[in-house]
Amino acid sequence: MGMRLDGADRVLQIETDDEENEAHDTIDGDDDSGSDLTNNSPQAPFHSQIGNHDSPTWPQSYRKSMDMFTGVTPPSLSFLKGSSLLSSAYLRSQNPTPQHSLSKPLISSQILEKEDVPPLNPSKLSIVSSAIFSAPELPTSQQCSYTQSVLNAINALCGIGILSTPYALKEGGWCSLFLLLLFGVITFYTGTLLKKCLESFPGIETYLDIGQAAFGLFGRIFIAIALYAELYSSCIEYLIMMSDNLGALFPNSHMEFAGFHLDSYQMCAIISTLVILPTVWLRNLSLLSIISAGGVIALILVVICLLWVGVINEVGFHPSGTALNIAKFPVTIGLYSFCYGSHSVFPNIYSSMKEPSRFPSVLLISFSIAFFSYLGVAVCGFLMFGENTKPQFTLNLPAKLVTSKVAAWTVVVTPLAKYAITITPVAFGIEEFLPSRQLRTYGVSILIRTLLVFSTLVISLSVPYFGSVMSLIGSSLVMLVSLILPCACYIKLSKDRITRFQLAACSFIIVVGLVSAVIGTYSAVRNMAYFED
């Protein structure tokens, strides 16, 4: 789950009333030609085909909040005090009657048009301005170049999953590397299917739009819940990862508090939570987006540390392991699939591109780099540590070495930026359910974010098993979001023109996803129960 943004103050920025009115007037007065999607498709706009009874609904904030993962904005820091995306929009509404039903838009189209909208032509808004699907599109001049899109995709794919690839190899055996390749090929293909789904109707811009186009209101809400669950569970992994590595740096630390004994992991988990907490109160996360976009640099640094320890510090490489370990193979399924869990971001990357037609090559380059990175780290890490390989290879690095400390601190610091950006879409989704304008205040927004952070702390203390939690996320949520749903949506949207080969390929992937999800989820839950005992 990795992260990016173009355009000044694009994320969560609340403008003055004068600026909003000026932007709104500009939109109303602009009659330029339509967007590329509209021009390339002979079909009627998406919002006119779904009908009024199936009008766009929760979550309306998804596109805006997820745009943090697809670009970099100039740094601008401010806290939630004064307004948030939803509270500000609601309080400025001219309609005193709150609209909080799932069957009605939560925020009026007039307000969403005015919120954070730079001057641009109305056709570029497509369904955004009229159907309230998501935040307005940026002007073309501020969209991502091809190189930026490639970097965004690489940053999304090359995440914390790389820490567990040596452990996955140990658990599944050498033949399991074929599974790493298979999942890479399948998820690349499903990424291209998402592109085709986005092009099926003019105006579809997010994964949620795809779900609604394919399966109506139920599809939109179901996919939203799945994506938010994936983001939330990633925050739990960040906290476990930070706590494990801080605990390894300070193994003898402990604390007695109110009659409770806290070991090094528990104490570090609480400290990590308190350090993270202020970052989720930020209204404008553009600075954190820039830091988070450096995830690729952090990844390269950690990999260099691993190779340095293996080659320079003479830990060495020692061939070992089995060809195939059937008993523990299900764990490997979840760990490898987690590595490719970035499909929630791909529609935003596609929608932000200056040249969307080049999106398949963006996927090809990013998936190729990700696969060879995962493969290289898995092989090197397992050859270095053998059967002693831990769920995070940073925990295997000799504690006395400076290189090991650099790797550990890198892994600790990186989630500080990623956590806030990852939890913010979830917080916005919850805020949309607030029923009255009195509740849409900055105090309530801070309370929601605080409760979310402490809930991840409780879970990370209850199940502090990095490998098992990652395997559970990969087996259940990633299989659903990255394999099953893209194929199901494509079959539904292209049922009149899908070829037999495409239908067979999609059906095969759905079966693989379902079987892997059942086996991997059961195995991960069983392992966590075993550790508890």
Coordinates of C-alpha atoms in Angstrom, one line a residue:
M1 CA 0.0 0.0 0.0
G2 CA 2.4 3.0 -1.2
M3 CA 1.9 6.6 -2.1
R4 CA 2.0 10.7 -4.5
L5 CA 0.2 14.1 -5.9
D6 CA 0.3 16.8 -8.6
G7 CA -1.2 20.2 -8.3
A8 CA -1.1 22.9 -5.6
D9 CA -3.0 22.1 -2.4
R10 CA -5.0 19.4 -4.2
V11 CA -5.6 17.3 -1.2
L12 CA -8.0 18.2 1.5
Q13 CA -7.4 22.0 1.0
I14 CA -10.3 24.2 1.9
E15 CA -10.5 27.5 -0.1
T16 CA -12.1 30.8 0.8
D17 CA -15.7 31.5 -0.3
D18 CA -14.4 34.1 -2.9
E19 CA -12.0 31.6 -4.4
E20 CA -14.7 28.9 -4.5
N21 CA -17.3 31.2 -6.1
E22 CA -14.7 32.2 -8.7
A23 CA -13.9 28.6 -9.5
H24 CA -17.6 27.8 -9.7
D25 CA -18.3 30.6 -12.0
T26 CA -15.4 29.6 -14.2
I27 CA -16.7 26.1 -14.5
D28 CA -20.2 27.2 -15.3
G29 CA -18.9 29.5 -18.1
D30 CA -16.5 27.2 -19.8
D31 CA -17.8 25.4 -22.9
D32 CA -14.8 23.6 -24.2
S33 CA -14.7 20.2 -25.7
G34 CA -15.1 17.0 -23.6
S35 CA -12.6 14.7 -22.0
D36 CA -10.6 12.0 -23.8
L37 CA -12.8 9.3 -22.4
T38 CA -16.0 11.0 -23.7
N39 CA -14.5 11.6 -27.1
N40 CA -13.2 8.0 -27.5
S41 CA -16.5 6.4 -26.6
P42 CA -19.8 6.5 -28.5
Q43 CA -21.8 5.6 -25.5
A44 CA -23.9 7.9 -23.4
P45 CA -22.3 9.2 -20.2
F46 CA -22.2 6.7 -17.4
H47 CA -24.4 8.7 -15.0
S48 CA -27.2 8.9 -17.6
Q49 CA -27.1 5.1 -18.1
I50 CA -27.4 4.1 -14.4
G51 CA -30.6 6.0 -13.9
N52 CA -31.8 8.4 -11.2
H53 CA -32.8 5.5 -8.9
D54 CA -29.1 4.4 -8.7
S55 CA -27.6 7.8 -8.2
P56 CA -24.0 8.1 -7.0
T57 CA -23.8 7.7 -3.2
W58 CA -21.4 6.7 -0.4
P59 CA -18.5 7.2 -0.4
Q60 CA -18.2 10.5 -2.3
S61 CA -14.9 11.4 -0.7
Y62 CA -13.1 8.3 -2.1
R63 CA -11.5 9.8 -5.2
K64 CA -10.3 13.0 -3.5
S65 CA -8.7 11.1 -0.6
M66 CA -7.1 8.4 -2.8
D67 CA -5.5 11.0 -5.0
M68 CA -2.9 11.3 -2.3
F69 CA -1.6 8.0 -3.6
T70 CA -1.1 9.3 -7.1
G71 CA 1.0 12.4 -7.1
V72 CA 2.9 15.0 -5.1
T73 CA 1.7 18.4 -4.0
P74 CA 3.7 21.3 -2.8
P75 CA 4.2 21.0 1.0
S76 CA 1.5 22.8 3.0
L77 CA 0.8 21.8 6.6
S78 CA -2.3 22.7 8.6
F79 CA -4.3 20.9 11.2
L80 CA -8.0 19.9 10.9
K81 CA -9.1 22.8 13.1
G82 CA -11.5 25.0 11.2
S83 CA -12.7 22.6 8.6
S84 CA -12.4 19.2 7.0
L85 CA -13.5 18.1 3.6
L86 CA -16.8 16.9 4.7
S87 CA -17.6 19.3 7.6
S88 CA -16.7 22.4 5.4
A89 CA -18.7 21.1 2.5
Y90 CA -21.7 20.4 4.6
L91 CA -21.7 23.6 6.6
R92 CA -21.6 25.6 3.4
S93 CA -24.6 23.8 1.9
Q94 CA -27.7 25.8 1.3
N95 CA -29.9 22.9 2.1
P96 CA -30.6 22.7 5.8
T97 CA -31.9 19.1 5.6
P98 CA -29.1 16.5 6.1
Q99 CA -28.9 13.8 3.4
H100 CA -27.3 10.8 5.0
S101 CA -29.2 7.9 3.4
L102 CA -27.2 5.5 1.4
S103 CA -29.7 6.0 -1.4
K104 CA -29.1 9.8 -1.6
P105 CA -26.1 12.0 -2.1
L106 CA -24.6 13.0 1.2
I107 CA -23.3 16.3 -0.1
S108 CA -25.0 18.5 -2.7
S109 CA -23.5 18.7 -6.1
Q110 CA -23.3 22.4 -5.9
I111 CA -21.0 22.1 -2.8
L112 CA -18.8 19.4 -4.3
E113 CA -18.4 21.5 -7.4
K114 CA -17.2 24.4 -5.3
E115 CA -14.9 22.4 -3.0
D116 CA -11.3 22.6 -4.0
V117 CA -12.0 23.1 -7.7
P118 CA -9.4 24.9 -9.8
P119 CA -10.7 26.5 -13.1
L120 CA -11.2 23.9 -15.7
N121 CA -13.7 23.0 -18.4
P122 CA -17.0 21.4 -17.4
S123 CA -16.7 18.4 -19.7
K124 CA -13.5 17.4 -17.9
L125 CA -15.6 17.0 -14.8
S126 CA -17.8 14.4 -16.7
I127 CA -19.9 12.7 -14.1
V128 CA -18.0 14.3 -11.2
S129 CA -19.9 17.6 -11.3
S130 CA -23.3 16.3 -12.2
A131 CA -23.3 13.0 -10.5
I132 CA -21.1 13.7 -7.5
F133 CA -19.0 10.6 -7.9
S134 CA -15.7 12.0 -6.7
A135 CA -13.5 15.0 -6.4
P136 CA -13.0 17.1 -9.5
E137 CA -10.4 16.3 -12.0
L138 CA -7.3 18.4 -12.2
P139 CA -6.6 20.5 -15.3
T140 CA -4.7 18.6 -17.9
S141 CA -1.6 20.8 -17.4
Q142 CA -1.3 19.5 -13.8
Q143 CA -1.8 15.8 -14.7
C144 CA 1.0 13.2 -14.3
S145 CA 3.6 12.6 -17.0
Y146 CA 4.5 9.1 -18.1
T147 CA 7.6 9.1 -15.9
Q148 CA 5.6 10.3 -12.8
S149 CA 3.0 7.6 -13.5
V150 CA 5.6 4.9 -13.6
L151 CA 7.2 6.1 -10.3
N152 CA 3.7 6.2 -8.7
A153 CA 2.9 2.7 -9.8
I154 CA 6.3 1.4 -8.6
N155 CA 5.9 3.1 -5.3
A156 CA 2.4 1.6 -4.9
L157 CA 3.7 -1.9 -5.7
C158 CA 7.0 -2.0 -3.9
G159 CA 5.9 -1.8 -0.3
I160 CA 6.4 -3.5 3.0
G161 CA 5.6 -6.9 1.4
I162 CA 9.2 -7.1 0.3
L163 CA 10.3 -7.6 4.0
S164 CA 8.5 -11.0 4.1
T165 CA 9.5 -12.5 0.8
P166 CA 12.5 -14.4 2.2
Y167 CA 10.2 -15.8 4.9
A168 CA 7.6 -16.7 2.3
L169 CA 10.3 -18.6 0.4
K170 CA 11.3 -20.4 3.5
E171 CA 7.7 -21.5 4.3
G172 CA 6.8 -22.6 0.8
G173 CA 10.1 -23.9 -0.6
W174 CA 11.9 -23.0 -3.8
C175 CA 9.1 -24.0 -6.0
S176 CA 6.9 -21.3 -4.4
L177 CA 8.8 -18.7 -6.5
F178 CA 6.7 -19.8 -9.4
L179 CA 3.7 -18.6 -7.4
L180 CA 5.3 -15.2 -7.0
L181 CA 5.6 -15.1 -10.8
L182 CA 2.1 -16.4 -11.3
F183 CA 0.5 -13.8 -9.1
G184 CA 2.6 -11.1 -10.8
V185 CA 1.3 -12.1 -14.2
I186 CA -2.3 -12.4 -13.0
T187 CA -2.4 -9.1 -11.2
F188 CA -0.8 -7.3 -14.2
Y189 CA -3.6 -8.7 -16.3
T190 CA -6.3 -7.7 -13.9
G191 CA -4.7 -4.2 -13.8
T192 CA -5.3 -4.0 -17.5
L193 CA -8.9 -5.1 -17.0
L194 CA -9.4 -2.2 -14.7
K195 CA -8.3 0.1 -17.5
K196 CA -10.8 -1.5 -19.8
C197 CA -13.5 -1.1 -17.2
L198 CA -12.7 2.6 -16.8
E199 CA -13.1 3.0 -20.5
S200 CA -16.4 1.2 -20.7
F201 CA -18.4 4.4 -20.0
P202 CA -17.4 8.1 -20.1
G203 CA -16.8 9.5 -16.7
I204 CA -15.8 6.3 -14.7
E205 CA -12.8 7.3 -12.7
T206 CA -12.5 5.2 -9.6
Y207 CA -12.7 1.5 -8.6
L208 CA -16.1 2.4 -6.9
D209 CA -17.4 3.8 -10.2
I210 CA -16.5 0.5 -11.8
G211 CA -18.4 -1.4 -9.1
Q212 CA -21.5 0.7 -9.5
A213 CA -21.4 0.5 -13.3
A214 CA -21.2 -3.3 -13.1
F215 CA -23.4 -4.2 -10.1
G216 CA -25.2 -1.0 -9.2
L217 CA -25.4 0.5 -5.7
F218 CA -24.5 -2.8 -4.0
G219 CA -21.4 -3.1 -6.1
R220 CA -20.2 0.4 -5.2
I221 CA -20.8 -0.1 -1.4
F222 CA -19.3 -3.6 -1.4
I223 CA -16.1 -2.5 -3.2
A224 CA -15.8 0.6 -0.9
I225 CA -16.0 -1.6 2.2
A226 CA -13.4 -4.0 0.8
L227 CA -11.0 -1.2 -0.1
Y228 CA -11.4 0.6 3.2
A229 CA -10.8 -2.7 5.0
E230 CA -7.6 -3.2 3.0
L231 CA -6.4 0.3 3.9
Y232 CA -7.3 -0.1 7.6
S233 CA -5.6 -3.5 7.8
S234 CA -2.4 -2.0 6.2
C235 CA -2.3 0.5 9.0
I236 CA -2.3 -2.4 11.5
E237 CA 0.6 -3.9 9.6
Y238 CA 2.5 -0.6 9.7
L239 CA 2.1 -0.5 13.5
I240 CA 3.2 -4.1 14.0
M241 CA 6.2 -3.5 11.7
M242 CA 7.3 -0.4 13.6
S243 CA 6.8 -2.1 17.0
D244 CA 8.8 -5.2 16.0
N245 CA 11.8 -3.2 14.7
L246 CA 11.8 -0.7 17.6
G247 CA 11.6 -3.7 20.0
A248 CA 14.6 -5.2 18.2
L249 CA 16.5 -1.9 18.6
F250 CA 15.7 -1.7 22.3
P251 CA 15.2 -5.4 23.3
N252 CA 15.6 -4.8 27.1
S253 CA 13.1 -2.0 27.4
H254 CA 10.0 -2.6 29.5
M255 CA 7.7 -0.7 31.7
E256 CA 5.4 -1.2 34.7
F257 CA 2.2 0.9 34.5
A258 CA -0.9 0.7 36.7
G259 CA 0.0 -2.9 37.7
F260 CA 0.5 -4.0 34.1
H261 CA 3.9 -5.2 32.8
L262 CA 4.7 -3.9 29.3
D263 CA 7.4 -5.8 27.3
S264 CA 9.5 -4.1 24.6
Y265 CA 7.0 -4.8 21.8
Q266 CA 4.0 -3.5 23.8
M267 CA 5.8 -0.4 25.0
C268 CA 7.1 0.3 21.4
A269 CA 3.6 -0.1 20.0
I270 CA 2.2 2.5 22.4
I271 CA 5.0 4.9 21.7
S272 CA 4.6 4.4 17.9
T273 CA 0.9 5.1 18.2
L274 CA 1.5 8.3 20.1
V275 CA 4.1 9.5 17.5
I276 CA 1.7 8.7 14.7
L277 CA -1.4 10.3 16.2
P278 CA -0.6 14.0 15.4
T279 CA 0.0 13.1 11.8
V280 CA -3.6 11.9 11.3
W281 CA -4.9 15.2 12.6
L282 CA -3.3 17.1 9.7
R283 CA -5.9 18.7 7.3
N284 CA -3.4 19.0 4.4
L285 CA -1.3 15.9 4.0
S286 CA 0.7 17.1 1.0
L287 CA 4.0 17.1 2.9
L288 CA 3.4 13.6 4.1
S289 CA 2.6 12.6 0.5
I290 CA 6.0 13.8 -0.6
I291 CA 7.7 11.9 2.2
S292 CA 5.6 8.8 1.5
A293 CA 6.4 9.0 -2.2
G294 CA 10.0 8.4 -1.1
G295 CA 9.0 4.9 -0.3
V296 CA 11.0 3.6 -3.2
I297 CA 14.1 5.2 -1.9
A298 CA 13.5 3.7 1.5
L299 CA 13.0 0.3 -0.1
I300 CA 16.3 0.6 -2.1
L301 CA 18.1 1.6 1.1
V302 CA 16.8 -1.4 3.0
V303 CA 17.7 -3.8 0.2
I304 CA 21.2 -2.3 0.0
C305 CA 21.6 -2.9 3.8
L306 CA 20.6 -6.5 3.3
L307 CA 23.1 -7.1 0.5
W308 CA 25.8 -5.2 2.4
V309 CA 25.3 -7.5 5.4
G310 CA 25.4 -10.5 3.2
V311 CA 28.5 -9.5 1.1
I312 CA 30.6 -7.0 3.0
N313 CA 29.9 -8.1 6.6
E314 CA 30.5 -11.7 5.6
V315 CA 27.2 -13.2 6.8
G316 CA 27.4 -15.0 3.4
F317 CA 25.0 -17.0 1.4
H318 CA 24.3 -20.6 2.3
P319 CA 22.2 -22.8 0.0
S320 CA 19.4 -24.6 2.0
G321 CA 15.7 -25.3 2.0
T322 CA 13.3 -27.7 0.4
A323 CA 11.9 -27.8 -3.1
L324 CA 8.3 -27.6 -1.9
N325 CA 6.6 -27.5 1.6
I326 CA 3.0 -28.4 1.1
A327 CA 2.1 -28.0 4.8
K328 CA 3.1 -24.3 4.9
F329 CA 2.4 -23.4 1.3
P330 CA -0.9 -21.6 2.2
V331 CA 1.0 -19.1 4.2
T332 CA 3.2 -18.4 1.2
I333 CA 0.0 -17.7 -0.9
G334 CA -1.0 -14.9 1.3
L335 CA 2.4 -13.4 1.6
Y336 CA 3.1 -13.4 -2.1
S337 CA -0.3 -12.0 -3.0
F338 CA 0.1 -9.2 -0.5
C339 CA 3.0 -8.0 -2.6
Y340 CA 0.8 -7.1 -5.5
G341 CA -2.1 -5.5 -3.6
S342 CA -2.2 -2.1 -5.3
H343 CA -5.3 -2.2 -7.5
S344 CA -7.2 0.2 -5.3
V345 CA -4.7 2.9 -6.5
F346 CA -4.4 1.9 -10.2
P347 CA -7.7 3.7 -11.4
N348 CA -6.4 6.9 -9.8
I349 CA -3.1 6.6 -11.5
Y350 CA -4.8 6.0 -14.8
S351 CA -7.2 8.9 -14.4
S352 CA -4.4 11.3 -13.5
M353 CA -2.3 10.4 -16.6
K354 CA -1.8 12.9 -19.4
E355 CA -1.7 9.9 -21.8
P356 CA -4.0 7.2 -20.4
S357 CA -3.4 5.0 -23.4
R358 CA 0.1 4.3 -22.1
F359 CA -1.2 2.9 -18.9
P360 CA -0.5 -0.8 -19.8
S361 CA 3.2 0.0 -20.4
V362 CA 3.2 1.8 -17.0
L363 CA 1.9 -1.4 -15.4
L364 CA 4.3 -3.6 -17.4
I365 CA 7.4 -1.6 -16.2
S366 CA 6.2 -1.3 -12.6
F367 CA 5.2 -5.0 -12.3
S368 CA 8.5 -6.1 -13.9
I369 CA 10.6 -4.0 -11.4
A370 CA 8.4 -5.2 -8.5
F371 CA 8.7 -8.9 -9.4
F372 CA 12.5 -8.8 -9.8
S373 CA 12.9 -6.8 -6.6
Y374 CA 10.8 -9.3 -4.7
L375 CA 12.6 -12.3 -6.3
G376 CA 16.0 -10.9 -5.6
V377 CA 15.3 -10.1 -1.9
A378 CA 13.5 -13.4 -1.4
V379 CA 16.5 -15.4 -2.7
C380 CA 19.2 -13.4 -1.1
G381 CA 17.5 -13.2 2.3
F382 CA 16.7 -16.9 2.4
L383 CA 20.2 -17.9 1.4
M384 CA 21.6 -15.6 4.1
F385 CA 19.4 -16.8 7.0
G386 CA 18.0 -20.2 5.9
E387 CA 15.5 -21.8 8.3
N388 CA 16.1 -19.0 10.8
T389 CA 14.5 -16.4 8.5
K390 CA 11.9 -14.3 10.3
P391 CA 8.7 -12.7 8.9
Q392 CA 10.7 -9.4 8.5
F393 CA 14.3 -9.9 7.3
T394 CA 15.3 -6.7 9.1
L395 CA 14.9 -8.7 12.4
N396 CA 17.5 -11.2 11.1
L397 CA 20.2 -8.6 10.6
P398 CA 22.9 -8.7 13.3
A399 CA 22.0 -6.1 15.8
K400 CA 25.6 -4.9 16.4
L401 CA 26.1 -3.8 12.8
V402 CA 25.5 -0.1 11.8
T403 CA 24.0 -1.3 8.6
S404 CA 21.4 -3.3 10.5
K405 CA 20.5 -0.2 12.6
V406 CA 20.1 1.9 9.4
A407 CA 17.7 -0.8 7.9
A408 CA 15.7 -1.0 11.2
W409 CA 15.3 2.8 11.6
T410 CA 14.4 3.1 7.9
V411 CA 11.6 0.6 8.4
V412 CA 10.5 2.4 11.6
V413 CA 10.4 5.9 10.1
T414 CA 8.8 5.1 6.7
P415 CA 5.3 4.2 8.1
L416 CA 5.1 7.6 9.9
A417 CA 4.1 9.2 6.6
K418 CA 2.3 6.3 5.1
Y419 CA 0.0 5.6 8.1
A420 CA -1.8 9.0 8.0
I421 CA -2.3 8.9 4.2
T422 CA -3.6 5.3 4.4
I423 CA -6.1 5.9 7.2
T424 CA -7.4 9.2 5.9
P425 CA -9.7 7.7 3.2
V426 CA -11.2 5.5 5.9
A427 CA -11.8 8.4 8.1
F428 CA -13.5 10.4 5.4
G429 CA -15.7 7.4 4.6
I430 CA -16.8 7.3 8.2
E431 CA -17.4 11.0 8.3
E432 CA -19.9 10.8 5.5
F433 CA -22.2 8.8 7.8
L434 CA -22.5 11.7 10.3
P435 CA -26.2 12.6 10.2
S436 CA -26.3 16.3 11.1
R437 CA -24.3 19.4 10.4
Q438 CA -23.7 19.9 14.1
L439 CA -21.6 16.7 14.1
R440 CA -19.5 17.7 11.1
T441 CA -16.9 19.7 13.0
Y442 CA -13.2 19.5 13.3
G443 CA -13.5 18.1 16.8
V444 CA -15.5 15.2 15.6
S445 CA -13.1 14.7 12.8
I446 CA -10.1 14.5 15.2
L447 CA -12.1 12.2 17.4
I448 CA -12.8 9.8 14.5
R449 CA -9.2 9.7 13.5
T450 CA -8.0 9.2 17.1
L451 CA -10.4 6.3 17.6
L452 CA -9.2 4.7 14.3
V453 CA -5.6 5.0 15.4
F454 CA -6.2 3.5 18.8
S455 CA -8.3 0.7 17.4
T456 CA -5.3 -0.3 15.2
L457 CA -3.2 -0.2 18.4
V458 CA -5.6 -2.6 20.2
I459 CA -5.5 -5.0 17.2
S460 CA -1.7 -4.9 16.9
L461 CA -1.4 -5.7 20.6
S462 CA -3.9 -8.5 20.3
V463 CA -2.4 -10.2 17.2
P464 CA 1.3 -9.0 17.0
Y465 CA 2.1 -11.5 14.3
F466 CA 3.4 -9.6 11.2
G467 CA 3.7 -12.6 8.9
S468 CA 0.3 -14.1 9.8
V469 CA -1.5 -10.8 9.6
M470 CA 0.1 -10.1 6.2
S471 CA -0.9 -13.5 5.0
L472 CA -4.4 -12.9 6.2
I473 CA -4.7 -9.6 4.3
G474 CA -3.2 -11.0 1.2
S475 CA -5.3 -14.1 1.2
S476 CA -8.6 -12.4 1.9
L477 CA -8.6 -8.7 0.9
V478 CA -6.0 -8.7 -1.9
M479 CA -7.4 -11.8 -3.5
L480 CA -10.8 -10.0 -3.6
V481 CA -9.7 -6.6 -4.7
S482 CA -6.8 -7.6 -7.1
L483 CA -8.0 -10.8 -8.6
I484 CA -11.7 -11.6 -8.2
L485 CA -13.4 -8.2 -8.5
P486 CA -11.6 -6.9 -11.6
C487 CA -12.5 -10.0 -13.5
A488 CA -16.1 -10.1 -12.2
C489 CA -16.6 -6.4 -13.1
Y490 CA -15.0 -6.8 -16.6
I491 CA -17.2 -9.8 -17.4
K492 CA -20.3 -7.9 -16.4
L493 CA -19.4 -4.7 -18.2
S494 CA -18.2 -6.4 -21.4
K495 CA -20.7 -9.3 -21.5
D496 CA -21.7 -8.3 -25.1
R497 CA -18.2 -8.1 -26.5
I498 CA -16.0 -10.3 -24.4
T499 CA -14.1 -13.0 -26.3
R500 CA -14.1 -16.7 -25.3
F501 CA -10.4 -16.4 -24.3
Q502 CA -11.0 -13.4 -22.1
L503 CA -14.0 -15.1 -20.5
A504 CA -12.0 -18.3 -19.9
A505 CA -9.0 -16.2 -18.5
C506 CA -11.3 -14.3 -16.2
S507 CA -13.1 -17.4 -15.0
F508 CA -9.8 -19.1 -14.3
I509 CA -8.5 -16.1 -12.3
I510 CA -11.7 -16.0 -10.3
V511 CA -11.4 -19.6 -9.4
V512 CA -7.8 -19.2 -8.5
G513 CA -8.6 -16.2 -6.3
L514 CA -11.5 -18.0 -4.5
V515 CA -9.5 -21.2 -3.8
S516 CA -6.4 -19.2 -2.7
A517 CA -8.5 -16.9 -0.5
V518 CA -10.2 -19.8 1.3
I519 CA -7.0 -21.8 1.8
G520 CA -4.8 -18.8 2.7
T521 CA -7.3 -17.2 5.1
Y522 CA -7.9 -20.5 6.9
S523 CA -4.2 -21.1 7.3
A524 CA -3.5 -17.5 8.5
V525 CA -6.3 -17.6 11.1
R526 CA -5.1 -21.1 12.3
N527 CA -1.5 -19.8 12.7
M528 CA -2.6 -16.9 14.7
A529 CA -4.7 -19.1 16.9
Y530 CA -1.7 -21.4 17.3
F531 CA 0.5 -18.5 18.4
E532 CA -2.1 -17.5 20.9
D533 CA -2.1 -20.9 22.5

